[in-house]
Coordinates of C-alpha atoms in Angstrom, one line a residue:
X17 CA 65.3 40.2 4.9
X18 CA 66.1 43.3 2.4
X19 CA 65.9 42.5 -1.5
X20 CA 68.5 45.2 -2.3
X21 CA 67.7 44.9 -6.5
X22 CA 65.4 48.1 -7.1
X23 CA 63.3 46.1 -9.9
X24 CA 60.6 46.1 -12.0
X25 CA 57.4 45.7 -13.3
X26 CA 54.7 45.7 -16.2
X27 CA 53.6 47.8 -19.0
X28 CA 51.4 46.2 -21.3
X29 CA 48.2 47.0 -23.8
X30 CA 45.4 45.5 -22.6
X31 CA 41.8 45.8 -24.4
X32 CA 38.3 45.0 -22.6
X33 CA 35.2 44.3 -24.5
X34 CA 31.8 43.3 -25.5
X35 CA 30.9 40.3 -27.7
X36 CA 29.4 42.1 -30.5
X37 CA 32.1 45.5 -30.2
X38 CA 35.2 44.1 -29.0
X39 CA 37.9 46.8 -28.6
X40 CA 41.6 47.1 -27.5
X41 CA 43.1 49.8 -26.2
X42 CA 46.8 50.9 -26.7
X43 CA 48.5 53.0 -24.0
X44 CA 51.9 55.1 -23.8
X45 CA 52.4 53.8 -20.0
X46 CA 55.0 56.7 -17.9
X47 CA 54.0 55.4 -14.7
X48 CA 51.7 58.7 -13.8
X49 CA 49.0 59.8 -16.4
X50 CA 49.5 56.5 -18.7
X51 CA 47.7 58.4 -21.7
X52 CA 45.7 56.2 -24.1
X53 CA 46.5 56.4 -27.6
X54 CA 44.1 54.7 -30.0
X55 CA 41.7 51.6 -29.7
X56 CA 40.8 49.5 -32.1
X57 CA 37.5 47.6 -33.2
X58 CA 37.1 43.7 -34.1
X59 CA 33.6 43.0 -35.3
X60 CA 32.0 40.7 -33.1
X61 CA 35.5 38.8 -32.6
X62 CA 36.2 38.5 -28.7
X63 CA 39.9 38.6 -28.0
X64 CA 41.6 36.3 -26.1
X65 CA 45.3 36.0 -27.1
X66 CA 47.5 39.2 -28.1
X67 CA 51.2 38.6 -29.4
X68 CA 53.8 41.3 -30.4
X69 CA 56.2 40.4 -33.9
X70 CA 60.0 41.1 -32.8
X71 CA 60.2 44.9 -34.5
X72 CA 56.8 46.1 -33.0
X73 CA 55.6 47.1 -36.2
X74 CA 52.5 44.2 -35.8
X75 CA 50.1 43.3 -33.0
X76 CA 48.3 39.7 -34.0
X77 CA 45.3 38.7 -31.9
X78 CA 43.5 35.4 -32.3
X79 CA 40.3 34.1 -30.3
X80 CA 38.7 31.1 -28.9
X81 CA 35.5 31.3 -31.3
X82 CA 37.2 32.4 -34.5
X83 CA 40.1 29.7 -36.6
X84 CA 41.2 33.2 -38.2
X85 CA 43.8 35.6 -36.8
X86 CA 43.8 39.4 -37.0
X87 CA 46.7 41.8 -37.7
X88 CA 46.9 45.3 -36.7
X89 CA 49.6 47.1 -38.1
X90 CA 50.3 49.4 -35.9
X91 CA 52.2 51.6 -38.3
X92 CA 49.8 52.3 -40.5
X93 CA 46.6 51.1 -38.6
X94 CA 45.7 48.7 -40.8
X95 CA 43.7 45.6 -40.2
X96 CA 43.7 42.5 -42.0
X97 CA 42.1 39.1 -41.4
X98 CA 44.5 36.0 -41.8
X99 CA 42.8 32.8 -42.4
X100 CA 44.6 29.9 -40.5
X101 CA 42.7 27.2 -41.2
X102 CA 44.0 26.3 -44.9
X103 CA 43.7 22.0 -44.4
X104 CA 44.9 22.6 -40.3
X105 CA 41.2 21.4 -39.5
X106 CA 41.6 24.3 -36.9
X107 CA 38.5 25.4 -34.9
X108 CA 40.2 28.5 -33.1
X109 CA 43.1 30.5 -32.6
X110 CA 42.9 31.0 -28.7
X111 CA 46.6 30.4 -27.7
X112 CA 49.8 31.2 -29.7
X113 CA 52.8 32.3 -29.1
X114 CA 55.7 34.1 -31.3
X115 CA 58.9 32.7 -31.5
X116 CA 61.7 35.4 -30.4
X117 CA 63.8 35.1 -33.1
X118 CA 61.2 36.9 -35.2
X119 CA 60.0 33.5 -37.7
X120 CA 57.3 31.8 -36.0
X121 CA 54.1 31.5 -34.7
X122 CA 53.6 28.2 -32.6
X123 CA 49.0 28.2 -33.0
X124 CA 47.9 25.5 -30.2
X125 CA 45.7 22.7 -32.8
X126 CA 43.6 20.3 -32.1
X127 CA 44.2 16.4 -30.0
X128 CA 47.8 17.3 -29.3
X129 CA 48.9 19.4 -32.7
X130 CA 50.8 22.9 -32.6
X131 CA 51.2 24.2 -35.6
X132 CA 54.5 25.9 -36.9
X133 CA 53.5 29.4 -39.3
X134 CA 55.8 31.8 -40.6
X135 CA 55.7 35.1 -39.1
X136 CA 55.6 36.9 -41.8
X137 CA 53.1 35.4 -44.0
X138 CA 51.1 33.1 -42.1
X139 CA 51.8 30.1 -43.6
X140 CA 51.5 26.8 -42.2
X141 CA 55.2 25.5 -42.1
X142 CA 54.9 21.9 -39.9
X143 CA 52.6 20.7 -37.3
X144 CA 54.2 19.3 -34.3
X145 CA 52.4 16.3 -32.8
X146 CA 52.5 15.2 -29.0
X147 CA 50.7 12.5 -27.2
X148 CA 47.8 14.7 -25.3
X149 CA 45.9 17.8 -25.0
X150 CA 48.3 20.7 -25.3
X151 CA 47.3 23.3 -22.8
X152 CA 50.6 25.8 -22.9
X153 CA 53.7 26.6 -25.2
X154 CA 56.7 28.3 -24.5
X155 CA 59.8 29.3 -26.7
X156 CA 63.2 29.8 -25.5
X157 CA 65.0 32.9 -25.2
X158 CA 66.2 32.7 -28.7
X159 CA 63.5 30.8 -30.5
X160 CA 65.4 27.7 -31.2
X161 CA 63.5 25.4 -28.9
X162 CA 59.6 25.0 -28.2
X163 CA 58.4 23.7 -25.0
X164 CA 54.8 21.7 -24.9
X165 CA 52.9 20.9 -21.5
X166 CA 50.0 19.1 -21.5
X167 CA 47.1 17.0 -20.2
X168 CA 49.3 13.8 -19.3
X169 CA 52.0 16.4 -17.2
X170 CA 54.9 15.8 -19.2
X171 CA 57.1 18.5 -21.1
X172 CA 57.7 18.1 -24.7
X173 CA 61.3 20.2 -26.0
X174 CA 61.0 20.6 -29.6
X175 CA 63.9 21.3 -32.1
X176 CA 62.8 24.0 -34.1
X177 CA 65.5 23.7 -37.2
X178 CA 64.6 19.9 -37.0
X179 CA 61.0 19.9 -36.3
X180 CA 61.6 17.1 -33.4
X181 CA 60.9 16.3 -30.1
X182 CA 64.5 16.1 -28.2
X183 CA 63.4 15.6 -25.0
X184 CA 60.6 15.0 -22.6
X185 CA 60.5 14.9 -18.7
X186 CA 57.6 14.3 -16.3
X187 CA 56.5 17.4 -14.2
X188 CA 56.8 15.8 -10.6
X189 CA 53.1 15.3 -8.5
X190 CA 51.2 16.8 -12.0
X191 CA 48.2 14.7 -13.1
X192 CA 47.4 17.6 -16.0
X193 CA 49.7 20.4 -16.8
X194 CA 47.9 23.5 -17.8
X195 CA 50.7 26.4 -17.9
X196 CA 54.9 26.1 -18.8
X197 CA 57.2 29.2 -19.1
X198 CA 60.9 29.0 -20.1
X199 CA 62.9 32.0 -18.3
X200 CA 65.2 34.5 -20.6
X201 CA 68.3 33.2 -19.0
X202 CA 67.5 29.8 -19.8
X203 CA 68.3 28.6 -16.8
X204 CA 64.6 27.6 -15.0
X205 CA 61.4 26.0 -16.4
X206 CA 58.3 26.7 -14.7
X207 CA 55.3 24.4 -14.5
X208 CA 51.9 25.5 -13.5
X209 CA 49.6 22.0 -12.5
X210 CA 46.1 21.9 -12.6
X211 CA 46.5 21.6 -8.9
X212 CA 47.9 25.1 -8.5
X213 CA 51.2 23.4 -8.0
X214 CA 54.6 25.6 -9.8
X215 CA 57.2 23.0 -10.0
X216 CA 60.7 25.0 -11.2
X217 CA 62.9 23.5 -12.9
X218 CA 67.2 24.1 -13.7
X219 CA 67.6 23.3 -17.0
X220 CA 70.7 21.0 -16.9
X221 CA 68.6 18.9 -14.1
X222 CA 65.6 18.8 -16.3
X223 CA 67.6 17.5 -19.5
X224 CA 69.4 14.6 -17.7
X225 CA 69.5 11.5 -20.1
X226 CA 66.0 9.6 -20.0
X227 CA 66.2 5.7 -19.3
X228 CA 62.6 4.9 -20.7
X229 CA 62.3 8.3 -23.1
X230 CA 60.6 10.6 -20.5
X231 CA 63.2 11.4 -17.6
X232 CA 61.9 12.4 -14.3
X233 CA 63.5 15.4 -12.4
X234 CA 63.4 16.9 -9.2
X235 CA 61.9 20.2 -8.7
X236 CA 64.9 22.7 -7.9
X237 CA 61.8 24.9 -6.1
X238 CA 58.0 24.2 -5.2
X239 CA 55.4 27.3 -4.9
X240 CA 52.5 25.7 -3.4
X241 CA 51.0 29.4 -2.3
X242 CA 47.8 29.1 -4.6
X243 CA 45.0 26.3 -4.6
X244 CA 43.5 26.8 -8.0
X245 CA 44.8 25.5 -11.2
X246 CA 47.7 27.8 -12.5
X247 CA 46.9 29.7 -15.8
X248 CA 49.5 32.1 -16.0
X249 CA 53.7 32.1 -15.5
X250 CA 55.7 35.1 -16.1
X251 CA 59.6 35.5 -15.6
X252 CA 61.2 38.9 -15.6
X253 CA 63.8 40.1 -17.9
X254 CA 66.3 39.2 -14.9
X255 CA 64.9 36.0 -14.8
X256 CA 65.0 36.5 -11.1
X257 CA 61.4 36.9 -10.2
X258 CA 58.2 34.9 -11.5
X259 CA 55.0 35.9 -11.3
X260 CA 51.9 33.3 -10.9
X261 CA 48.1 33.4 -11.2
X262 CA 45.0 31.6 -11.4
X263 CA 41.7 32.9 -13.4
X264 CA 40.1 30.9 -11.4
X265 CA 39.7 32.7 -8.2
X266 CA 39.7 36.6 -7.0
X267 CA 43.9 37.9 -6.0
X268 CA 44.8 34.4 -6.8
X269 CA 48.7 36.0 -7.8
X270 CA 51.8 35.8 -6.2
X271 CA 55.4 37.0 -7.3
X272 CA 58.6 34.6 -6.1
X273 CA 62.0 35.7 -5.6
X274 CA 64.1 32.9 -7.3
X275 CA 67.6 33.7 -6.0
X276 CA 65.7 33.3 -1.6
X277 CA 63.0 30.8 -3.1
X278 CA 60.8 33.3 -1.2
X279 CA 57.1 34.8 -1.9
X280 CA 56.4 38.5 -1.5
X281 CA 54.1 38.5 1.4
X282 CA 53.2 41.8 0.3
X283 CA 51.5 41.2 -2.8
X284 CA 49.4 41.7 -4.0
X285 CA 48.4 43.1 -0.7
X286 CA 45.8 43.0 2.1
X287 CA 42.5 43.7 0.7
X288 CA 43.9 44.2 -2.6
X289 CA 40.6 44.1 -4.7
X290 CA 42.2 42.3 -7.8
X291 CA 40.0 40.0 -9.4
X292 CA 40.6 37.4 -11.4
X293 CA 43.7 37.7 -13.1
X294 CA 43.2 37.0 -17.0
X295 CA 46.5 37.8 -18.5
X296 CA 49.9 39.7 -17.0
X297 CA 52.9 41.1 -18.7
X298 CA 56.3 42.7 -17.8
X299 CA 57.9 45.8 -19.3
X300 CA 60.7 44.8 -21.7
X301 CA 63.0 46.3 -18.9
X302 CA 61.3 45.5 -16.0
X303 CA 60.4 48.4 -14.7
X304 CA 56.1 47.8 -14.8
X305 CA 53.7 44.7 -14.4
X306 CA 50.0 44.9 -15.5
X307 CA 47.5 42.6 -14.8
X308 CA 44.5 42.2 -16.9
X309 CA 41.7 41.2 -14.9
X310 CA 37.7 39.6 -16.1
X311 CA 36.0 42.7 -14.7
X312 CA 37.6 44.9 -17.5
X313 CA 41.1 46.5 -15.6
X314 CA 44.1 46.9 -16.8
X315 CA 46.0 46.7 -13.7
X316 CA 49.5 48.7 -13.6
X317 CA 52.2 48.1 -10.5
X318 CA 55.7 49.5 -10.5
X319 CA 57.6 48.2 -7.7
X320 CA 60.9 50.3 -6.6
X321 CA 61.9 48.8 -3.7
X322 CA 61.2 45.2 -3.1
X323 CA 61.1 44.0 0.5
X324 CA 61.1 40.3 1.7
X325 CA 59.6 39.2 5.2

C-alpha cells in the first residue's frame, strides 16, 4: 500500500555535553551541509529540557539538577539565569513545556504540582494540583487547555483561563502513565504507558460525560510495536503521523500512519545503528525529524516519499 502524501520531517537544535562544560549547538538545517552556527556554554548545568517562546527570539533550557532556568536570547546572545524556586519548594526544572499561545510555561513540581509562569517574566502565576506523580504535560494547539498524565494512568484536562481541572479519563490497560501528546488538529490524544503501550485517543470519545468523575474511553488505535516504557510522543504538523520512542532501549522508535493505523516497517530501518532516542522534534512544516540520541547525535531524516507495506 502507497502513502501518496510526500511528507516530512525534523529540524531541530540539539546540544551534547559534559557535566562540568555543557554546550548546545544551534544549526541552520538545509537538508545537505546543515552548517552550525554558534554553541553556547552553561557552567556545569547539564541540559535536559529545551523550549522555544512563540517569536523565536528566546530559547529556555532547564535541568534535572538545577531549580533555576536559563535564557538564551538568541538575538542578542545573551544569557540570563531565572530563578524558579521563589516559595515553589522546587528542586529542578527537568520538564516544561510552553504554552502556544505565547503566555505560559507549565514547570513539572513536586507530589503532583505543575506550576503556571508567565512567559515573559517568569513569574509563578498558579500551581495546578493532581492526585499523583506527574510524569508528562501537553498544551493544546492554542494554549487554552493543559493535559496532565501521571503515575495513577489517568489524564487530567486543565482550563487554563480558569485554572481547573475539566475533565479526566482513565488511559485504558495503563498502571503508570509516563508520556501524553495532544495533536495540532486537536483531534487525537496520545498516551505513552510505562508498558510501552500508545493508547490514541479522538477527542470527542475521550471527553464523553464521566459517571463517577473519571470517564473511561476506548482507545480509537493501539501501537503495541515497542516493549519499553514510552518516553517520547510526537505528532506532525498534519497531525497525520506520530512518532514514538523509548530511551530505554537502542532503535526503540517507530512512526504510525494515523489515517491506515499502520507502522512504517521501514523505519528506522534494518541495522539502523540509532541508539537510544533522548528527545525528537519535527520541522515547523514537516519537512525534517531529528532524533537526539545518549551517545551525543543529532540525528536528521527527511522522508520524501513515504511507503507503507
Amino acid at each position: 500500500m502507497t502513502h501518496n502524501k510526500s511528507t516530512f520531517y525534523l529540524d531541530l537544535v540539539s546540544g551534547v555535553s559534559s557535566i562540568t562544560q555543557p554546550l548546545l549547538w544551534f544549526f541552520q538545517v538545509d537538508g545537505r551541509d546543515n552548517p552550525k552556527l554558534v554553541s553556547v556554554q552553561f557552567e556545569r548545568y547539564p541540559v535536559h529540557c529545551g523550549r522555544f517562546s512563540t517569536d523565536g527570539s528566546e530559547l529556555l533550557v532547564g535541568s534535572r539538577n538545577h531549580p533555576h532556568f536559563y535564557s538564551y536570547d538568541l538575538m542578542d546572545g545573551k544569557i540570563t539565569k531565572i530563578n524558579a524556586n521563589q516559595g515553589l519548594d522546587q528542586t529542578h526544572t527537568k520538564l516544561f513545556e510552553m504554552s502556544p499561545c505565547g503566555r505560559y510555561v507549565a514547570l513539572l513540581g513536586r507530589w503532583g504540582a505543575v506550576h503556571l509562569l508567565t512567559a515573559r517574566t517568569k513569574e509563578w502565576v498558579s500551581t495546578l494540583q493532581m492526585t499523583g506523580n506527574v510524569a508528562s504535560l501537553s498544551f493544546s494547539s492554542n494554549g487554552s487547555h493543559l493535559y496532565t498524565y501521571g503515575e495513577t494512568g489517568e489524564v487530567w484536562v486543565w482550563d487554563i483561563a480558569s485554572r481547573s481541572c475539566i475533565h479526566r479519563f482513565a488511559d485504558e490497560g495503563s498502571f503508570g502513565g509516563e508520556c501524553v501528546a495532544v495533536s495540532p488538529s486537536g483531534r487525537f490524544i496520545a498516551c505513552g504507558s510505562q508498558a510501552g503501550i500508545v493508547n490514541l485517543y479522538e477527542r470527542d470519545e475521550a471527553f464523553r460525560p464521566a459517571i463517577d468523575g473519571c470517564s473511561r474511553p476506548s482507545p480509537a488505535y493501539t501501537i503495541g510495536n515497542l516493549t519499553t516504557p514510552i518516553t517520547s510522543l510526537l505528532f506532525d504538523p498534519t497531525s497525520e503521523l506520530l512518532v514514538l520512542a523509548s530511551e530505554h532501549k537502542a532503535e526503540a522508535i517507530r512512526i504510525a500512519h494515523l489515517p491506515s493505523r499502520s507502522v512504517y516497517c521501514n523505519f528506522p530501518g534494518f541495522n539502523s545503528k540509532l541508539n537510544k532516542t533522548l528527545c525528537m522534534d519535527i520541522s515547523p512544516h514537516g519537512g525534517y525529524l531529528t532524533v537526539g540520541d545518549n551517545k551525543g547525535n543529532a540525528n536528521l531524516f527527511r522522508l520524501v516519499f513515504v511507503l507503507l507495506y
